[in-house]
Amino acid sequence: MSIYLTAILKSKKDKIQDLKSILDNMVLNTKKEEACEKYELQQSLDDEAVFIFHEIWKSKEGLDAHNQQPYIQEFVEKVPDLLEKPAEIYLAKLV
């Protein structure tokens, strides 16, 4: 069963480029992962501080493995200083 994930991140106004740099690196590396079917990063037209990930994973195990990658761990370590509030994460399945 595929796992659908949407993540919404709101950067601090003075940290937008710092966050975008980390997110771009995540996209570059994540797209190489076997379990990754889709990994898109979007930036809001209404608020440049808002970033949205749309992801599709082949399995829960693949998503779990993704979350252990060094570039994801770097994100987890650095993101609290870059975000206005905690990321909103939504996991879903097709119905």
PDB file of N, CA and C in Angstrom:
ATOM      1  N   MET A   1       0.838  -1.183   0.000  1.00  0.00           N
ATOM      2  CA  MET A   1       0.000   0.000   0.000  1.00  0.00           C
ATOM      3  C   MET A   1       0.882   1.244   0.000  1.00  0.00           C
ATOM      4  N   SER A   2       0.636   2.146  -0.930  1.00  0.00           N
ATOM      5  CA  SER A   2       1.377   3.405  -0.985  1.00  0.00           C
ATOM      6  C   SER A   2       0.980   4.309   0.170  1.00  0.00           C
ATOM      7  N   ILE A   3       1.951   5.093   0.630  1.00  0.00           N
ATOM      8  CA  ILE A   3       1.740   6.075   1.688  1.00  0.00           C
ATOM      9  C   ILE A   3       1.838   7.460   1.050  1.00  0.00           C
ATOM     10  N   TYR A   4       0.840   8.279   1.274  1.00  0.00           N
ATOM     11  CA  TYR A   4       0.808   9.652   0.776  1.00  0.00           C
ATOM     12  C   TYR A   4       1.097  10.577   1.947  1.00  0.00           C
ATOM     13  N   LEU A   5       2.040  11.488   1.762  1.00  0.00           N
ATOM     14  CA  LEU A   5       2.418  12.393   2.836  1.00  0.00           C
ATOM     15  C   LEU A   5       2.391  13.818   2.316  1.00  0.00           C
ATOM     16  N   THR A   6       1.787  14.696   3.089  1.00  0.00           N
ATOM     17  CA  THR A   6       1.834  16.130   2.821  1.00  0.00           C
ATOM     18  C   THR A   6       2.429  16.791   4.054  1.00  0.00           C
ATOM     19  N   ALA A   7       3.413  17.628   3.837  1.00  0.00           N
ATOM     20  CA  ALA A   7       4.046  18.359   4.937  1.00  0.00           C
ATOM     21  C   ALA A   7       4.001  19.844   4.617  1.00  0.00           C
ATOM     22  N   ILE A   8       3.606  20.629   5.593  1.00  0.00           N
ATOM     23  CA  ILE A   8       3.545  22.082   5.431  1.00  0.00           C
ATOM     24  C   ILE A   8       4.492  22.703   6.443  1.00  0.00           C
ATOM     25  N   LEU A   9       5.425  23.510   5.916  1.00  0.00           N
ATOM     26  CA  LEU A   9       6.428  24.147   6.760  1.00  0.00           C
ATOM     27  C   LEU A   9       6.366  25.653   6.575  1.00  0.00           C
ATOM     28  N   LYS A  10       6.408  26.382   7.669  1.00  0.00           N
ATOM     29  CA  LYS A  10       6.413  27.845   7.599  1.00  0.00           C
ATOM     30  C   LYS A  10       7.713  28.362   8.205  1.00  0.00           C
ATOM     31  N   SER A  11       8.540  28.930   7.340  1.00  0.00           N
ATOM     32  CA  SER A  11       9.831  29.446   7.741  1.00  0.00           C
ATOM     33  C   SER A  11       9.698  30.770   8.493  1.00  0.00           C
ATOM     34  N   LYS A  12      10.647  31.025   9.387  1.00  0.00           N
ATOM     35  CA  LYS A  12      10.783  32.368   9.939  1.00  0.00           C
ATOM     36  C   LYS A  12      11.148  33.271   8.764  1.00  0.00           C
ATOM     37  N   LYS A  13      10.667  34.511   8.775  1.00  0.00           N
ATOM     38  CA  LYS A  13      10.862  35.413   7.629  1.00  0.00           C
ATOM     39  C   LYS A  13      12.332  35.606   7.268  1.00  0.00           C
ATOM     40  N   ASP A  14      13.208  35.629   8.256  1.00  0.00           N
ATOM     41  CA  ASP A  14      14.629  35.864   7.983  1.00  0.00           C
ATOM     42  C   ASP A  14      15.400  34.568   7.720  1.00  0.00           C
ATOM     43  N   LYS A  15      14.703  33.442   7.648  1.00  0.00           N
ATOM     44  CA  LYS A  15      15.356  32.139   7.453  1.00  0.00           C
ATOM     45  C   LYS A  15      14.873  31.413   6.205  1.00  0.00           C
ATOM     46  N   ILE A  16      14.123  32.087   5.346  1.00  0.00           N
ATOM     47  CA  ILE A  16      13.535  31.445   4.164  1.00  0.00           C
ATOM     48  C   ILE A  16      14.605  30.784   3.293  1.00  0.00           C
ATOM     49  N   GLN A  17      15.661  31.509   2.965  1.00  0.00           N
ATOM     50  CA  GLN A  17      16.688  30.938   2.084  1.00  0.00           C
ATOM     51  C   GLN A  17      17.468  29.818   2.757  1.00  0.00           C
ATOM     52  N   ASP A  18      17.695  29.931   4.063  1.00  0.00           N
ATOM     53  CA  ASP A  18      18.373  28.863   4.799  1.00  0.00           C
ATOM     54  C   ASP A  18      17.543  27.578   4.746  1.00  0.00           C
ATOM     55  N   LEU A  19      16.247  27.710   4.985  1.00  0.00           N
ATOM     56  CA  LEU A  19      15.367  26.546   4.941  1.00  0.00           C
ATOM     57  C   LEU A  19      15.291  25.988   3.528  1.00  0.00           C
ATOM     58  N   LYS A  20      15.136  26.856   2.543  1.00  0.00           N
ATOM     59  CA  LYS A  20      15.015  26.390   1.156  1.00  0.00           C
ATOM     60  C   LYS A  20      16.246  25.607   0.723  1.00  0.00           C
ATOM     61  N   SER A  21      17.408  26.026   1.145  1.00  0.00           N
ATOM     62  CA  SER A  21      18.643  25.322   0.809  1.00  0.00           C
ATOM     63  C   SER A  21      18.624  23.885   1.363  1.00  0.00           C
ATOM     64  N   ILE A  22      18.199  23.724   2.605  1.00  0.00           N
ATOM     65  CA  ILE A  22      18.110  22.398   3.214  1.00  0.00           C
ATOM     66  C   ILE A  22      17.055  21.556   2.496  1.00  0.00           C
ATOM     67  N   LEU A  23      15.902  22.163   2.194  1.00  0.00           N
ATOM     68  CA  LEU A  23      14.828  21.433   1.526  1.00  0.00           C
ATOM     69  C   LEU A  23      15.242  20.992   0.122  1.00  0.00           C
ATOM     70  N   ASP A  24      15.937  21.879  -0.609  1.00  0.00           N
ATOM     71  CA  ASP A  24      16.413  21.517  -1.951  1.00  0.00           C
ATOM     72  C   ASP A  24      17.356  20.316  -1.895  1.00  0.00           C
ATOM     73  N   ASN A  25      18.223  20.273  -0.881  1.00  0.00           N
ATOM     74  CA  ASN A  25      19.133  19.143  -0.713  1.00  0.00           C
ATOM     75  C   ASN A  25      18.358  17.862  -0.422  1.00  0.00           C
ATOM     76  N   MET A  26      17.307  17.982   0.377  1.00  0.00           N
ATOM     77  CA  MET A  26      16.466  16.818   0.665  1.00  0.00           C
ATOM     78  C   MET A  26      15.825  16.286  -0.615  1.00  0.00           C
ATOM     79  N   VAL A  27      15.320  17.174  -1.444  1.00  0.00           N
ATOM     80  CA  VAL A  27      14.684  16.759  -2.699  1.00  0.00           C
ATOM     81  C   VAL A  27      15.691  16.037  -3.588  1.00  0.00           C
ATOM     82  N   LEU A  28      16.858  16.623  -3.743  1.00  0.00           N
ATOM     83  CA  LEU A  28      17.897  16.047  -4.592  1.00  0.00           C
ATOM     84  C   LEU A  28      18.228  14.619  -4.166  1.00  0.00           C
ATOM     85  N   ASN A  29      18.407  14.403  -2.874  1.00  0.00           N
ATOM     86  CA  ASN A  29      18.785  13.081  -2.371  1.00  0.00           C
ATOM     87  C   ASN A  29      17.612  12.111  -2.277  1.00  0.00           C
ATOM     88  N   THR A  30      16.462  12.601  -1.868  1.00  0.00           N
ATOM     89  CA  THR A  30      15.313  11.720  -1.664  1.00  0.00           C
ATOM     90  C   THR A  30      14.834  11.088  -2.964  1.00  0.00           C
ATOM     91  N   LYS A  31      14.880  11.829  -4.053  1.00  0.00           N
ATOM     92  CA  LYS A  31      14.411  11.295  -5.335  1.00  0.00           C
ATOM     93  C   LYS A  31      15.220  10.080  -5.791  1.00  0.00           C
ATOM     94  N   LYS A  32      16.385   9.859  -5.184  1.00  0.00           N
ATOM     95  CA  LYS A  32      17.225   8.705  -5.511  1.00  0.00           C
ATOM     96  C   LYS A  32      16.825   7.456  -4.715  1.00  0.00           C
ATOM     97  N   GLU A  33      15.992   7.628  -3.715  1.00  0.00           N
ATOM     98  CA  GLU A  33      15.615   6.498  -2.856  1.00  0.00           C
ATOM     99  C   GLU A  33      14.669   5.546  -3.585  1.00  0.00           C
ATOM    100  N   GLU A  34      14.911   4.272  -3.419  1.00  0.00           N
ATOM    101  CA  GLU A  34      14.120   3.222  -4.074  1.00  0.00           C
ATOM    102  C   GLU A  34      12.636   3.315  -3.746  1.00  0.00           C
ATOM    103  N   ALA A  35      12.308   3.612  -2.523  1.00  0.00           N
ATOM    104  CA  ALA A  35      10.904   3.610  -2.087  1.00  0.00           C
ATOM    105  C   ALA A  35      10.149   4.895  -2.448  1.00  0.00           C
ATOM    106  N   CYS A  36      10.847   5.878  -2.979  1.00  0.00           N
ATOM    107  CA  CYS A  36      10.228   7.166  -3.298  1.00  0.00           C
ATOM    108  C   CYS A  36       9.557   7.119  -4.673  1.00  0.00           C
ATOM    109  N   GLU A  37       8.253   7.339  -4.701  1.00  0.00           N
ATOM    110  CA  GLU A  37       7.521   7.423  -5.970  1.00  0.00           C
ATOM    111  C   GLU A  37       7.340   8.875  -6.398  1.00  0.00           C
ATOM    112  N   LYS A  38       7.185   9.776  -5.429  1.00  0.00           N
ATOM    113  CA  LYS A  38       7.005  11.199  -5.727  1.00  0.00           C
ATOM    114  C   LYS A  38       7.509  11.996  -4.532  1.00  0.00           C
ATOM    115  N   TYR A  39       8.222  13.077  -4.822  1.00  0.00           N
ATOM    116  CA  TYR A  39       8.737  13.933  -3.758  1.00  0.00           C
ATOM    117  C   TYR A  39       8.837  15.337  -4.330  1.00  0.00           C
ATOM    118  N   GLU A  40       7.767  16.098  -4.194  1.00  0.00           N
ATOM    119  CA  GLU A  40       7.698  17.444  -4.764  1.00  0.00           C
ATOM    120  C   GLU A  40       7.711  18.487  -3.667  1.00  0.00           C
ATOM    121  N   LEU A  41       8.496  19.522  -3.897  1.00  0.00           N
ATOM    122  CA  LEU A  41       8.533  20.668  -2.998  1.00  0.00           C
ATOM    123  C   LEU A  41       7.907  21.849  -3.721  1.00  0.00           C
ATOM    124  N   GLN A  42       6.963  22.486  -3.062  1.00  0.00           N
ATOM    125  CA  GLN A  42       6.308  23.675  -3.613  1.00  0.00           C
ATOM    126  C   GLN A  42       6.455  24.821  -2.626  1.00  0.00           C
ATOM    127  N   GLN A  43       6.419  26.034  -3.178  1.00  0.00           N
ATOM    128  CA  GLN A  43       6.470  27.237  -2.356  1.00  0.00           C
ATOM    129  C   GLN A  43       5.206  28.036  -2.634  1.00  0.00           C
ATOM    130  N   SER A  44       4.545  28.468  -1.579  1.00  0.00           N
ATOM    131  CA  SER A  44       3.275  29.176  -1.703  1.00  0.00           C
ATOM    132  C   SER A  44       3.426  30.461  -2.514  1.00  0.00           C
ATOM    133  N   LEU A  45       2.440  30.732  -3.355  1.00  0.00           N
ATOM    134  CA  LEU A  45       2.400  31.997  -4.088  1.00  0.00           C
ATOM    135  C   LEU A  45       1.966  33.143  -3.177  1.00  0.00           C
ATOM    136  N   ASP A  46       1.195  32.833  -2.155  1.00  0.00           N
ATOM    137  CA  ASP A  46       0.672  33.854  -1.246  1.00  0.00           C
ATOM    138  C   ASP A  46       1.650  34.242  -0.146  1.00  0.00           C
ATOM    139  N   ASP A  47       2.529  33.310   0.235  1.00  0.00           N
ATOM    140  CA  ASP A  47       3.452  33.553   1.337  1.00  0.00           C
ATOM    141  C   ASP A  47       4.724  32.765   1.066  1.00  0.00           C
ATOM    142  N   GLU A  48       5.796  33.453   0.663  1.00  0.00           N
ATOM    143  CA  GLU A  48       7.031  32.770   0.279  1.00  0.00           C
ATOM    144  C   GLU A  48       7.678  31.999   1.427  1.00  0.00           C
ATOM    145  N   ALA A  49       7.219  32.210   2.640  1.00  0.00           N
ATOM    146  CA  ALA A  49       7.760  31.489   3.800  1.00  0.00           C
ATOM    147  C   ALA A  49       7.133  30.103   3.960  1.00  0.00           C
ATOM    148  N   VAL A  50       6.091  29.806   3.172  1.00  0.00           N
ATOM    149  CA  VAL A  50       5.386  28.521   3.298  1.00  0.00           C
ATOM    150  C   VAL A  50       5.849  27.567   2.198  1.00  0.00           C
ATOM    151  N   PHE A  51       6.317  26.395   2.649  1.00  0.00           N
ATOM    152  CA  PHE A  51       6.751  25.325   1.753  1.00  0.00           C
ATOM    153  C   PHE A  51       5.854  24.119   1.972  1.00  0.00           C
ATOM    154  N   ILE A  52       5.547  23.419   0.875  1.00  0.00           N
ATOM    155  CA  ILE A  52       4.653  22.269   0.943  1.00  0.00           C
ATOM    156  C   ILE A  52       5.312  21.097   0.216  1.00  0.00           C
ATOM    157  N   PHE A  53       5.403  19.977   0.910  1.00  0.00           N
ATOM    158  CA  PHE A  53       5.876  18.739   0.300  1.00  0.00           C
ATOM    159  C   PHE A  53       4.675  17.864  -0.036  1.00  0.00           C
ATOM    160  N   HIS A  54       4.709  17.279  -1.235  1.00  0.00           N
ATOM    161  CA  HIS A  54       3.763  16.232  -1.622  1.00  0.00           C
ATOM    162  C   HIS A  54       4.610  15.008  -1.923  1.00  0.00           C
ATOM    163  N   GLU A  55       4.361  13.952  -1.169  1.00  0.00           N
ATOM    164  CA  GLU A  55       5.189  12.755  -1.279  1.00  0.00           C
ATOM    165  C   GLU A  55       4.318  11.513  -1.460  1.00  0.00           C
ATOM    166  N   ILE A  56       4.858  10.549  -2.206  1.00  0.00           N
ATOM    167  CA  ILE A  56       4.244   9.225  -2.296  1.00  0.00           C
ATOM    168  C   ILE A  56       5.366   8.212  -2.078  1.00  0.00           C
ATOM    169  N   TRP A  57       5.115   7.286  -1.151  1.00  0.00           N
ATOM    170  CA  TRP A  57       6.083   6.251  -0.789  1.00  0.00           C
ATOM    171  C   TRP A  57       5.493   4.884  -1.093  1.00  0.00           C
ATOM    172  N   LYS A  58       6.323   3.978  -1.550  1.00  0.00           N
ATOM    173  CA  LYS A  58       5.867   2.634  -1.901  1.00  0.00           C
ATOM    174  C   LYS A  58       5.358   1.865  -0.692  1.00  0.00           C
ATOM    175  N   SER A  59       5.909   2.190   0.501  1.00  0.00           N
ATOM    176  CA  SER A  59       5.536   1.451   1.704  1.00  0.00           C
ATOM    177  C   SER A  59       5.884   2.253   2.952  1.00  0.00           C
ATOM    178  N   LYS A  60       5.300   1.835   4.065  1.00  0.00           N
ATOM    179  CA  LYS A  60       5.634   2.437   5.365  1.00  0.00           C
ATOM    180  C   LYS A  60       7.101   2.187   5.688  1.00  0.00           C
ATOM    181  N   GLU A  61       7.596   1.009   5.341  1.00  0.00           N
ATOM    182  CA  GLU A  61       8.998   0.675   5.582  1.00  0.00           C
ATOM    183  C   GLU A  61       9.925   1.597   4.800  1.00  0.00           C
ATOM    184  N   GLY A  62       9.553   1.923   3.575  1.00  0.00           N
ATOM    185  CA  GLY A  62      10.345   2.843   2.759  1.00  0.00           C
ATOM    186  C   GLY A  62      10.373   4.240   3.348  1.00  0.00           C
ATOM    187  N   LEU A  63       9.223   4.687   3.844  1.00  0.00           N
ATOM    188  CA  LEU A  63       9.160   5.999   4.495  1.00  0.00           C
ATOM    189  C   LEU A  63       9.990   5.997   5.771  1.00  0.00           C
ATOM    190  N   ASP A  64       9.904   4.918   6.539  1.00  0.00           N
ATOM    191  CA  ASP A  64      10.704   4.810   7.764  1.00  0.00           C
ATOM    192  C   ASP A  64      12.201   4.862   7.445  1.00  0.00           C
ATOM    193  N   ALA A  65      12.624   4.176   6.391  1.00  0.00           N
ATOM    194  CA  ALA A  65      14.035   4.189   5.985  1.00  0.00           C
ATOM    195  C   ALA A  65      14.444   5.598   5.548  1.00  0.00           C
ATOM    196  N   HIS A  66      13.561   6.288   4.844  1.00  0.00           N
ATOM    197  CA  HIS A  66      13.820   7.664   4.416  1.00  0.00           C
ATOM    198  C   HIS A  66      14.101   8.558   5.624  1.00  0.00           C
ATOM    199  N   ASN A  67      13.304   8.393   6.659  1.00  0.00           N
ATOM    200  CA  ASN A  67      13.446   9.248   7.842  1.00  0.00           C
ATOM    201  C   ASN A  67      14.748   9.011   8.595  1.00  0.00           C
ATOM    202  N   GLN A  68      15.478   7.952   8.268  1.00  0.00           N
ATOM    203  CA  GLN A  68      16.767   7.671   8.913  1.00  0.00           C
ATOM    204  C   GLN A  68      17.969   8.152   8.095  1.00  0.00           C
ATOM    205  N   GLN A  69      17.699   8.685   6.900  1.00  0.00           N
ATOM    206  CA  GLN A  69      18.794   9.138   6.038  1.00  0.00           C
ATOM    207  C   GLN A  69      19.508  10.351   6.647  1.00  0.00           C
ATOM    208  N   PRO A  70      20.821  10.502   6.404  1.00  0.00           N
ATOM    209  CA  PRO A  70      21.585  11.606   6.999  1.00  0.00           C
ATOM    210  C   PRO A  70      21.033  12.992   6.647  1.00  0.00           C
ATOM    211  N   TYR A  71      20.571  13.189   5.421  1.00  0.00           N
ATOM    212  CA  TYR A  71      20.048  14.495   5.028  1.00  0.00           C
ATOM    213  C   TYR A  71      18.717  14.794   5.700  1.00  0.00           C
ATOM    214  N   ILE A  72      17.969  13.774   6.089  1.00  0.00           N
ATOM    215  CA  ILE A  72      16.732  13.992   6.847  1.00  0.00           C
ATOM    216  C   ILE A  72      17.073  14.275   8.306  1.00  0.00           C
ATOM    217  N   GLN A  73      18.057  13.576   8.831  1.00  0.00           N
ATOM    218  CA  GLN A  73      18.490  13.837  10.207  1.00  0.00           C
ATOM    219  C   GLN A  73      19.044  15.260  10.348  1.00  0.00           C
ATOM    220  N   GLU A  74      19.767  15.739   9.326  1.00  0.00           N
ATOM    221  CA  GLU A  74      20.267  17.117   9.332  1.00  0.00           C
ATOM    222  C   GLU A  74      19.087  18.094   9.393  1.00  0.00           C
ATOM    223  N   PHE A  75      18.071  17.824   8.596  1.00  0.00           N
ATOM    224  CA  PHE A  75      16.864  18.653   8.595  1.00  0.00           C
ATOM    225  C   PHE A  75      16.234  18.682   9.990  1.00  0.00           C
ATOM    226  N   VAL A  76      16.078  17.518  10.598  1.00  0.00           N
ATOM    227  CA  VAL A  76      15.453  17.416  11.919  1.00  0.00           C
ATOM    228  C   VAL A  76      16.240  18.226  12.955  1.00  0.00           C
ATOM    229  N   GLU A  77      17.562  18.197  12.849  1.00  0.00           N
ATOM    230  CA  GLU A  77      18.402  18.935  13.787  1.00  0.00           C
ATOM    231  C   GLU A  77      18.311  20.449  13.598  1.00  0.00           C
ATOM    232  N   LYS A  78      18.286  20.904  12.361  1.00  0.00           N
ATOM    233  CA  LYS A  78      18.363  22.339  12.068  1.00  0.00           C
ATOM    234  C   LYS A  78      17.011  23.039  12.019  1.00  0.00           C
ATOM    235  N   VAL A  79      15.955  22.309  11.712  1.00  0.00           N
ATOM    236  CA  VAL A  79      14.665  22.929  11.425  1.00  0.00           C
ATOM    237  C   VAL A  79      14.038  23.705  12.593  1.00  0.00           C
ATOM    238  N   PRO A  80      14.211  23.297  13.844  1.00  0.00           N
ATOM    239  CA  PRO A  80      13.563  24.077  14.917  1.00  0.00           C
ATOM    240  C   PRO A  80      13.969  25.556  14.933  1.00  0.00           C
ATOM    241  N   ASP A  81      15.195  25.861  14.536  1.00  0.00           N
ATOM    242  CA  ASP A  81      15.660  27.249  14.506  1.00  0.00           C
ATOM    243  C   ASP A  81      15.176  28.007  13.267  1.00  0.00           C
ATOM    244  N   LEU A  82      14.643  27.289  12.291  1.00  0.00           N
ATOM    245  CA  LEU A  82      14.262  27.900  11.019  1.00  0.00           C
ATOM    246  C   LEU A  82      12.759  28.108  10.857  1.00  0.00           C
ATOM    247  N   LEU A  83      11.957  27.357  11.609  1.00  0.00           N
ATOM    248  CA  LEU A  83      10.508  27.393  11.434  1.00  0.00           C
ATOM    249  C   LEU A  83       9.816  28.282  12.449  1.00  0.00           C
ATOM    250  N   GLU A  84       8.726  28.907  12.012  1.00  0.00           N
ATOM    251  CA  GLU A  84       7.880  29.694  12.912  1.00  0.00           C
ATOM    252  C   GLU A  84       7.117  28.816  13.889  1.00  0.00           C
ATOM    253  N   LYS A  85       6.733  27.628  13.406  1.00  0.00           N
ATOM    254  CA  LYS A  85       5.969  26.677  14.221  1.00  0.00           C
ATOM    255  C   LYS A  85       6.309  25.283  13.732  1.00  0.00           C
ATOM    256  N   PRO A  86       5.996  24.253  14.514  1.00  0.00           N
ATOM    257  CA  PRO A  86       6.299  22.890  14.049  1.00  0.00           C
ATOM    258  C   PRO A  86       5.626  22.572  12.713  1.00  0.00           C
ATOM    259  N   ALA A  87       6.292  21.738  11.941  1.00  0.00           N
ATOM    260  CA  ALA A  87       5.742  21.319  10.648  1.00  0.00           C
ATOM    261  C   ALA A  87       4.434  20.563  10.846  1.00  0.00           C
ATOM    262  N   GLU A  88       3.514  20.755   9.901  1.00  0.00           N
ATOM    263  CA  GLU A  88       2.270  19.993   9.896  1.00  0.00           C
ATOM    264  C   GLU A  88       2.490  18.817   8.942  1.00  0.00           C
ATOM    265  N   ILE A  89       2.293  17.600   9.439  1.00  0.00           N
ATOM    266  CA  ILE A  89       2.511  16.399   8.654  1.00  0.00           C
ATOM    267  C   ILE A  89       1.194  15.620   8.574  1.00  0.00           C
ATOM    268  N   TYR A  90       0.806  15.269   7.358  1.00  0.00           N
ATOM    269  CA  TYR A  90      -0.423  14.496   7.149  1.00  0.00           C
ATOM    270  C   TYR A  90      -0.072  13.230   6.384  1.00  0.00           C
ATOM    271  N   LEU A  91      -0.357  12.076   6.953  1.00  0.00           N
ATOM    272  CA  LEU A  91      -0.202  10.788   6.279  1.00  0.00           C
ATOM    273  C   LEU A  91      -1.570  10.338   5.802  1.00  0.00           C
ATOM    274  N   ALA A  92      -1.613   9.785   4.580  1.00  0.00           N
ATOM    275  CA  ALA A  92      -2.901   9.387   4.027  1.00  0.00           C
ATOM    276  C   ALA A  92      -2.745   8.154   3.144  1.00  0.00           C
ATOM    277  N   LYS A  93      -3.895   7.594   2.765  1.00  0.00           N
ATOM    278  CA  LYS A  93      -3.953   6.483   1.815  1.00  0.00           C
ATOM    279  C   LYS A  93      -5.074   6.801   0.839  1.00  0.00           C
ATOM    280  N   LEU A  94      -5.055   6.141  -0.293  1.00  0.00           N
ATOM    281  CA  LEU A  94      -6.144   6.312  -1.251  1.00  0.00           C
ATOM    282  C   LEU A  94      -7.387   5.617  -0.721  1.00  0.00           C
ATOM    283  N   VAL A  95      -8.538   6.216  -0.944  1.00  0.00           N
ATOM    284  CA  VAL A  95      -9.800   5.609  -0.511  1.00  0.00           C
ATOM    285  C   VAL A  95     -10.708   5.363  -1.694  1.00  0.00           C
TER     286      VAL A  95
END
